[in-house]
mmCIF file of C-alpha atoms and ligand atoms in Angstrom:
data_model
loop_
_atom_site.group_PDB
_atom_site.id
_atom_site.type_symbol
_atom_site.label_atom_id
_atom_site.label_comp_id
_atom_site.label_asym_id
_atom_site.label_seq_id
_atom_site.Cartn_x
_atom_site.Cartn_y
_atom_site.Cartn_z
ATOM 1 C CA UNK A 1 23.459 92.531 130.552
ATOM 2 C CA UNK A 2 23.534 89.355 132.632
ATOM 3 C CA UNK A 3 23.565 89.735 136.415
ATOM 4 C CA UNK A 4 26.499 87.357 136.751
ATOM 5 C CA UNK A 5 29.005 86.498 134.084
ATOM 6 C CA UNK A 6 31.789 84.079 134.893
ATOM 7 C CA UNK A 7 34.409 83.650 132.237
ATOM 8 C CA UNK A 8 37.382 81.311 132.016
ATOM 9 C CA UNK A 9 37.590 80.854 135.766
ATOM 10 C CA UNK A 10 40.458 78.768 137.081
ATOM 11 C CA UNK A 11 41.700 77.879 140.555
ATOM 12 C CA UNK A 12 44.770 75.810 141.250
ATOM 13 C CA UNK A 13 45.400 74.058 144.560
ATOM 14 C CA UNK A 14 48.374 72.007 145.612
ATOM 15 C CA UNK A 15 47.778 68.325 146.230
ATOM 16 C CA UNK A 16 50.679 66.127 147.330
ATOM 17 C CA UNK A 17 53.008 68.965 146.326
ATOM 18 C CA UNK A 18 51.596 68.930 142.802
ATOM 19 C CA UNK A 19 49.461 71.653 141.243
ATOM 20 C CA UNK A 20 45.916 70.565 140.722
ATOM 21 C CA UNK A 21 43.148 72.401 138.811
ATOM 22 C CA UNK A 22 40.228 72.479 141.235
ATOM 23 C CA UNK A 23 38.325 74.364 138.541
ATOM 24 C CA UNK A 24 39.329 75.105 134.981
ATOM 25 C CA UNK A 25 37.801 77.340 132.320
ATOM 26 C CA UNK A 26 34.476 77.670 134.093
ATOM 27 C CA UNK A 27 31.937 79.841 132.253
ATOM 28 C CA UNK A 28 28.511 80.641 133.717
ATOM 29 C CA UNK A 29 25.746 83.158 133.046
ATOM 30 C CA UNK A 30 22.914 84.085 135.371
ATOM 31 C CA UNK A 31 20.313 86.618 134.255
ATOM 32 C CA UNK A 32 18.458 88.847 136.697
ATOM 33 C CA UNK A 33 15.951 86.801 138.699
ATOM 34 C CA UNK A 34 17.141 83.522 137.228
ATOM 35 C CA UNK A 35 17.961 80.390 139.170
ATOM 36 C CA UNK A 36 20.895 78.266 138.021
ATOM 37 C CA UNK A 37 21.737 74.893 139.546
ATOM 38 C CA UNK A 38 25.374 73.863 139.658
ATOM 39 C CA UNK A 39 25.456 70.098 140.124
ATOM 40 C CA UNK A 40 28.131 67.455 140.252
ATOM 41 C CA UNK A 41 29.746 64.830 142.422
ATOM 42 C CA UNK A 42 31.503 65.697 145.634
ATOM 43 C CA UNK A 43 34.948 67.172 144.956
ATOM 44 C CA UNK A 44 34.209 68.301 141.389
ATOM 45 C CA UNK A 45 34.773 71.992 142.180
ATOM 46 C CA UNK A 46 31.338 73.433 142.990
ATOM 47 C CA UNK A 47 32.287 75.151 146.249
ATOM 48 C CA UNK A 48 35.524 76.448 144.791
ATOM 49 C CA UNK A 49 33.504 78.067 141.990
ATOM 50 C CA UNK A 50 31.098 79.641 144.494
ATOM 51 C CA UNK A 51 33.873 80.834 146.769
ATOM 52 C CA UNK A 52 35.700 82.523 143.917
ATOM 53 C CA UNK A 53 32.470 84.220 142.766
ATOM 54 C CA UNK A 54 31.784 85.457 146.309
ATOM 55 C CA UNK A 55 35.395 86.693 146.596
ATOM 56 C CA UNK A 56 36.180 84.408 149.518
ATOM 57 C CA UNK A 57 39.126 82.954 147.601
ATOM 58 C CA UNK A 58 41.202 84.379 144.765
ATOM 59 C CA UNK A 59 41.060 82.969 141.254
ATOM 60 C CA UNK A 60 44.185 82.062 139.293
ATOM 61 C CA UNK A 61 42.690 83.068 135.951
ATOM 62 C CA UNK A 62 39.414 84.314 134.525
ATOM 63 C CA UNK A 63 36.927 87.021 135.401
ATOM 64 C CA UNK A 64 33.719 87.427 137.364
ATOM 65 C CA UNK A 65 31.426 90.299 136.415
ATOM 66 C CA UNK A 66 28.575 90.953 138.811
ATOM 67 C CA UNK A 67 25.900 93.556 138.187
ATOM 68 C CA UNK A 68 28.065 95.324 135.642
ATOM 69 C CA UNK A 69 31.279 95.390 137.690
ATOM 70 C CA UNK A 70 34.227 93.131 137.112
ATOM 71 C CA UNK A 71 34.782 92.149 140.733
ATOM 72 C CA UNK A 72 37.893 90.106 140.012
ATOM 73 C CA UNK A 73 39.644 93.333 139.008
ATOM 74 C CA UNK A 74 40.132 94.347 142.621
ATOM 75 C CA UNK A 75 43.247 92.738 143.944
ATOM 76 C CA UNK A 76 42.147 92.676 147.527
ATOM 77 C CA UNK A 77 39.796 89.865 148.578
ATOM 78 C CA UNK A 78 36.691 91.086 150.286
ATOM 79 C CA UNK A 79 33.018 90.047 150.193
ATOM 80 C CA UNK A 80 31.176 91.590 147.253
ATOM 81 C CA UNK A 81 28.622 93.532 149.299
ATOM 82 C CA UNK A 82 24.952 93.544 150.086
ATOM 83 C CA UNK A 83 23.805 92.455 146.624
ATOM 84 C CA UNK A 84 25.610 89.098 146.691
ATOM 85 C CA UNK A 85 24.974 86.865 149.667
ATOM 86 C CA UNK A 86 25.764 83.251 150.375
ATOM 87 C CA UNK A 87 24.429 80.483 152.599
ATOM 88 C CA UNK A 88 26.329 77.327 153.465
ATOM 89 C CA UNK A 89 25.787 73.715 154.417
ATOM 90 C CA UNK A 90 26.365 74.236 158.148
ATOM 91 C CA UNK A 91 24.608 77.421 159.220
ATOM 92 C CA UNK A 92 25.871 77.040 162.796
ATOM 93 C CA UNK A 93 29.356 77.882 161.581
ATOM 94 C CA UNK A 94 28.347 81.314 160.376
ATOM 95 C CA UNK A 95 26.795 82.490 163.656
ATOM 96 C CA UNK A 96 28.527 83.349 166.882
ATOM 97 C CA UNK A 97 26.914 80.880 169.335
ATOM 98 C CA UNK A 98 26.853 83.593 172.008
ATOM 99 C CA UNK A 99 24.723 85.922 169.865
ATOM 100 C CA UNK A 100 20.975 86.035 170.071
ATOM 101 C CA UNK A 101 19.183 85.045 166.881
ATOM 102 C CA UNK A 102 18.081 88.602 166.155
ATOM 103 C CA UNK A 103 21.654 89.875 166.623
ATOM 104 C CA UNK A 104 22.865 87.264 164.157
ATOM 105 C CA UNK A 105 20.186 88.149 161.617
ATOM 106 C CA UNK A 106 20.829 91.899 161.936
ATOM 107 C CA UNK A 107 24.551 91.430 161.368
ATOM 108 C CA UNK A 108 23.786 90.799 157.705
ATOM 109 C CA UNK A 109 22.762 94.408 157.282
ATOM 110 C CA UNK A 110 24.621 96.218 160.045
ATOM 111 C CA UNK A 111 27.952 96.236 158.270
ATOM 112 C CA UNK A 112 26.442 98.040 155.276
ATOM 113 C CA UNK A 113 25.177 100.888 157.459
ATOM 114 C CA UNK A 114 22.025 101.483 155.421
ATOM 115 C CA UNK A 115 19.493 101.178 158.230
ATOM 116 C CA UNK A 116 19.352 102.780 161.667
ATOM 117 C CA UNK A 117 18.881 100.525 164.690
ATOM 118 C CA UNK A 118 15.095 100.845 164.777
ATOM 119 C CA UNK A 119 14.685 100.065 161.078
ATOM 120 C CA UNK A 120 17.119 97.214 161.343
ATOM 121 C CA UNK A 121 15.235 95.561 164.168
ATOM 122 C CA UNK A 122 11.914 95.960 162.402
ATOM 123 C CA UNK A 123 13.330 94.482 159.206
ATOM 124 C CA UNK A 124 14.899 91.595 161.100
ATOM 125 C CA UNK A 125 11.600 90.728 162.762
ATOM 126 C CA UNK A 126 9.852 90.882 159.374
ATOM 127 C CA UNK A 127 12.475 88.480 158.087
ATOM 128 C CA UNK A 128 11.683 86.112 160.955
ATOM 129 C CA UNK A 129 8.134 85.970 159.711
ATOM 130 C CA UNK A 130 9.192 85.582 156.088
ATOM 131 C CA UNK A 131 11.431 82.595 156.737
ATOM 132 C CA UNK A 132 8.990 81.007 159.188
ATOM 133 C CA UNK A 133 10.886 81.509 162.434
ATOM 134 C CA UNK A 134 8.863 82.181 165.576
ATOM 135 C CA UNK A 135 9.417 85.724 166.805
ATOM 136 C CA UNK A 136 9.803 84.334 170.311
ATOM 137 C CA UNK A 137 13.166 82.964 169.097
ATOM 138 C CA UNK A 138 14.555 86.456 168.616
ATOM 139 C CA UNK A 139 16.279 86.571 171.983
ATOM 140 C CA UNK A 140 17.450 83.003 172.375
ATOM 141 C CA UNK A 141 21.063 82.143 171.534
ATOM 142 C CA UNK A 142 21.766 80.921 168.013
ATOM 143 C CA UNK A 143 23.360 77.814 169.540
ATOM 144 C CA UNK A 144 19.928 76.741 170.802
ATOM 145 C CA UNK A 145 18.398 76.471 167.332
ATOM 146 C CA UNK A 146 17.913 73.195 165.466
ATOM 147 C CA UNK A 147 19.674 72.777 162.116
ATOM 148 C CA UNK A 148 16.572 73.739 160.153
ATOM 149 C CA UNK A 149 15.842 76.765 162.340
ATOM 150 C CA UNK A 150 19.440 77.864 162.097
ATOM 151 C CA UNK A 151 19.335 77.635 158.280
ATOM 152 C CA UNK A 152 16.168 79.752 158.297
ATOM 153 C CA UNK A 153 18.013 82.321 160.403
ATOM 154 C CA UNK A 154 20.971 82.210 157.999
ATOM 155 C CA UNK A 155 18.597 82.828 155.086
ATOM 156 C CA UNK A 156 16.974 85.701 156.998
ATOM 157 C CA UNK A 157 20.387 87.243 157.485
ATOM 158 C CA UNK A 158 21.323 86.726 153.836
ATOM 159 C CA UNK A 159 18.134 88.290 152.440
ATOM 160 C CA UNK A 160 17.626 91.140 154.896
ATOM 161 C CA UNK A 161 19.034 93.621 152.347
ATOM 162 C CA UNK A 162 17.289 91.916 149.408
ATOM 163 C CA UNK A 163 20.399 90.843 147.504
ATOM 164 C CA UNK A 164 20.290 90.435 143.734
ATOM 165 C CA UNK A 165 22.040 87.073 143.917
ATOM 166 C CA UNK A 166 21.865 84.414 146.609
ATOM 167 C CA UNK A 167 24.424 81.610 146.428
ATOM 168 C CA UNK A 168 23.268 78.451 148.221
ATOM 169 C CA UNK A 169 26.117 75.970 148.670
ATOM 170 C CA UNK A 170 24.580 72.609 149.651
ATOM 171 C CA UNK A 171 22.378 74.689 151.921
ATOM 172 C CA UNK A 172 19.852 71.941 152.518
ATOM 173 C CA UNK A 173 22.140 68.898 152.398
ATOM 174 C CA UNK A 174 22.547 68.572 156.152
ATOM 175 C CA UNK A 175 18.820 68.801 156.874
ATOM 176 C CA UNK A 176 16.336 65.968 157.083
ATOM 177 C CA UNK A 177 14.005 65.476 154.130
ATOM 178 C CA UNK A 178 10.969 67.230 155.565
ATOM 179 C CA UNK A 179 12.880 70.321 156.671
ATOM 180 C CA UNK A 180 14.711 70.314 153.356
ATOM 181 C CA UNK A 181 11.384 70.440 151.503
ATOM 182 C CA UNK A 182 10.215 73.358 153.643
ATOM 183 C CA UNK A 183 13.392 75.317 152.967
ATOM 184 C CA UNK A 184 13.113 74.638 149.229
ATOM 185 C CA UNK A 185 9.531 75.934 149.284
ATOM 186 C CA UNK A 186 10.789 79.049 150.991
ATOM 187 C CA UNK A 187 13.522 79.560 148.392
ATOM 188 C CA UNK A 188 10.897 79.157 145.646
ATOM 189 C CA UNK A 189 8.807 81.854 147.319
ATOM 190 C CA UNK A 190 11.852 84.078 147.551
ATOM 191 C CA UNK A 191 12.512 83.690 143.871
ATOM 192 C CA UNK A 192 8.888 84.463 143.017
ATOM 193 C CA UNK A 193 8.280 87.374 145.418
ATOM 194 C CA UNK A 194 11.585 89.155 145.230
ATOM 195 C CA UNK A 195 12.890 88.111 141.818
ATOM 196 C CA UNK A 196 16.081 87.067 143.528
ATOM 197 C CA UNK A 197 18.564 85.265 141.295
ATOM 198 C CA UNK A 198 20.172 82.142 142.723
ATOM 199 C CA UNK A 199 23.177 79.970 142.199
ATOM 200 C CA UNK A 200 21.978 76.756 143.770
ATOM 201 C CA UNK A 201 24.745 74.275 144.392
ATOM 202 C CA UNK A 202 23.886 70.671 145.081
ATOM 203 C CA UNK A 203 24.788 67.081 144.300
ATOM 204 C CA UNK A 204 21.068 66.316 144.421
ATOM 205 C CA UNK A 205 19.440 66.409 140.979
ATOM 206 C CA UNK A 206 15.790 66.254 142.079
ATOM 207 C CA UNK A 207 16.420 69.271 144.300
ATOM 208 C CA UNK A 208 18.027 71.149 141.442
ATOM 209 C CA UNK A 209 15.125 70.361 139.151
ATOM 210 C CA UNK A 210 12.563 71.399 141.765
ATOM 211 C CA UNK A 211 13.956 74.900 141.980
ATOM 212 C CA UNK A 212 16.029 75.848 138.985
ATOM 213 C CA UNK A 213 15.327 76.997 135.434
ATOM 214 C CA UNK A 214 18.768 76.128 134.200
ATOM 215 C CA UNK A 215 21.373 73.588 135.172
ATOM 216 C CA UNK A 216 25.125 73.316 134.724
ATOM 217 C CA UNK A 217 26.809 69.964 135.308
ATOM 218 C CA UNK A 218 30.348 69.978 136.619
ATOM 219 C CA UNK A 219 32.892 67.189 136.402
ATOM 220 C CA UNK A 220 36.543 67.338 137.450
ATOM 221 C CA UNK A 221 36.537 71.121 137.651
ATOM 222 C CA UNK A 222 34.868 71.777 134.308
ATOM 223 C CA UNK A 223 31.331 72.480 133.173
ATOM 224 C CA UNK A 224 30.533 69.537 130.918
ATOM 225 C CA UNK A 225 26.899 70.227 130.106
ATOM 226 C CA UNK A 226 24.404 73.011 130.597
ATOM 227 C CA UNK A 227 20.964 74.069 129.499
ATOM 228 C CA UNK A 228 17.335 74.256 130.541
ATOM 229 C CA UNK A 229 16.770 71.872 133.457
ATOM 230 C CA UNK A 230 14.041 69.794 131.791
ATOM 231 C CA UNK A 231 15.991 69.502 128.577
ATOM 232 C CA UNK A 232 19.226 68.432 130.280
ATOM 233 C CA UNK A 233 17.522 65.865 132.486
ATOM 234 C CA UNK A 234 15.393 64.441 129.678
ATOM 235 C CA UNK A 235 18.108 64.315 127.039
ATOM 236 C CA UNK A 236 21.438 64.236 128.888
ATOM 237 C CA UNK A 237 24.365 64.487 126.507
ATOM 238 C CA UNK A 238 27.331 63.954 128.789
ATOM 239 C CA UNK A 239 28.171 60.715 130.563
ATOM 240 C CA UNK A 240 28.562 62.479 133.892
ATOM 241 C CA UNK A 241 25.013 63.851 133.639
ATOM 242 C CA UNK A 242 23.752 60.335 132.914
ATOM 243 C CA UNK A 243 25.682 59.020 135.915
ATOM 244 C CA UNK A 244 24.065 61.593 138.180
ATOM 245 C CA UNK A 245 20.613 60.709 136.845
ATOM 246 C CA UNK A 246 21.198 56.984 137.239
ATOM 247 C CA UNK A 247 22.432 57.385 140.811
ATOM 248 C CA UNK A 248 19.195 59.187 141.662
ATOM 249 C CA UNK A 249 17.030 56.619 139.887
ATOM 250 C CA UNK A 250 18.585 53.844 141.926
ATOM 251 C CA UNK A 251 17.788 55.700 145.144
ATOM 252 C CA UNK A 252 14.161 56.141 144.073
ATOM 253 C CA UNK A 253 13.911 52.638 142.676
ATOM 254 C CA UNK A 254 13.356 53.887 139.157
ATOM 255 C CA UNK A 255 9.924 55.290 139.834
ATOM 256 C CA UNK A 256 10.887 58.910 140.114
ATOM 257 C CA UNK A 257 10.085 60.938 137.039
ATOM 258 C CA UNK A 258 11.807 64.311 136.772
HETATM 259 N N1 ADP B 1 41.629 75.008 150.303
HETATM 260 C C1 ADP B 1 41.923 73.946 149.546
HETATM 261 N N2 ADP B 1 43.185 73.467 149.462
HETATM 262 C C2 ADP B 1 43.512 72.413 148.683
HETATM 263 N N3 ADP B 1 42.609 71.735 147.947
HETATM 264 C C3 ADP B 1 41.324 72.149 147.979
HETATM 265 C C4 ADP B 1 40.908 73.271 148.782
HETATM 266 N N4 ADP B 1 39.567 73.456 148.611
HETATM 267 C C5 ADP B 1 39.170 72.492 147.760
HETATM 268 N N5 ADP B 1 40.214 71.706 147.376
HETATM 269 C C6 ADP B 1 40.156 70.583 146.414
HETATM 270 O O1 ADP B 1 39.581 71.080 145.217
HETATM 271 C C7 ADP B 1 38.683 70.119 144.660
HETATM 272 C C8 ADP B 1 37.302 70.749 144.531
HETATM 273 O O2 ADP B 1 36.758 70.933 145.832
HETATM 274 P P1 ADP B 1 35.354 71.611 146.085
HETATM 275 O O3 ADP B 1 35.260 72.840 145.270
HETATM 276 O O4 ADP B 1 35.191 71.747 147.543
HETATM 277 O O5 ADP B 1 34.345 70.507 145.497
HETATM 278 P P2 ADP B 1 32.777 70.304 145.738
HETATM 279 O O6 ADP B 1 32.232 71.525 146.383
HETATM 280 O O7 ADP B 1 32.208 70.066 144.364
HETATM 281 O O8 ADP B 1 32.626 69.084 146.591
HETATM 282 C C9 ADP B 1 38.736 68.913 145.582
HETATM 283 O O9 ADP B 1 39.651 67.998 145.036
HETATM 284 C C10 ADP B 1 39.240 69.462 146.886
HETATM 285 O O10 ADP B 1 39.960 68.494 147.597
HETATM 286 MG MG1 MG B 2 31.192 71.714 148.211
#
């Protein structure tokens, strides 16, 4: 059984008093330990898809089955639990600026009540090492971290309970290129060491191809093409995929070879 199965997902928003399908009939599969990129232009519905999967917003139709449970069955919206974690574009937003970094990191596990305080602290400090944060940062305020450091802390918090699926929504888009590369290396390591599955959301095709086995291309709320990353990028079938490839080529002056 797949780790994540998304079927016929739909979300309607109102725009200028008219109903508008932010996403429509979205189907996705992620196997255990697999990394799927969801790519597409800004506004095409990537975050809406992620937010419905993570139970941050309610779908209007369709189902999400995670780790054998149909999570869309529950009427009440609440985060899925320790096995599904998410990181966002602006990590500062998800920390209380008055908290110390270690407090922020421990929060990821505290609510699940599976570790006592001693274990929790030890795990958090191990996470610091794993994500490449100096341990001397443990007791500074989260507001004092740089963007890259803060994203490392957000990843530490997300992986402290070793989730089965990590959703990354434009998690490196706000970082400069060097820091972005370091974070991608870390995510690669995470995938390799812990067999963590990922839904990696980005508008950046080279990033998607650096990390992900499979790719799904979204356009106007629908998945228009999907397959193995190499295959899709080498032989794109849909115009929107070609557009995304061309926009990258122009940035890299045509020399970049996926
Ligand atoms: N809370 C909301 N209320 C109304 N419209 C929304 C809301 N969230 C997203 N949208 C609209 O839904 C569409 C998809 O948005 P989003 O999923 O954020 O796209 P992406 O992440 O691909 O940039 C956009 O047209 C956006 O304006
Ligand atoms: Mg988005």
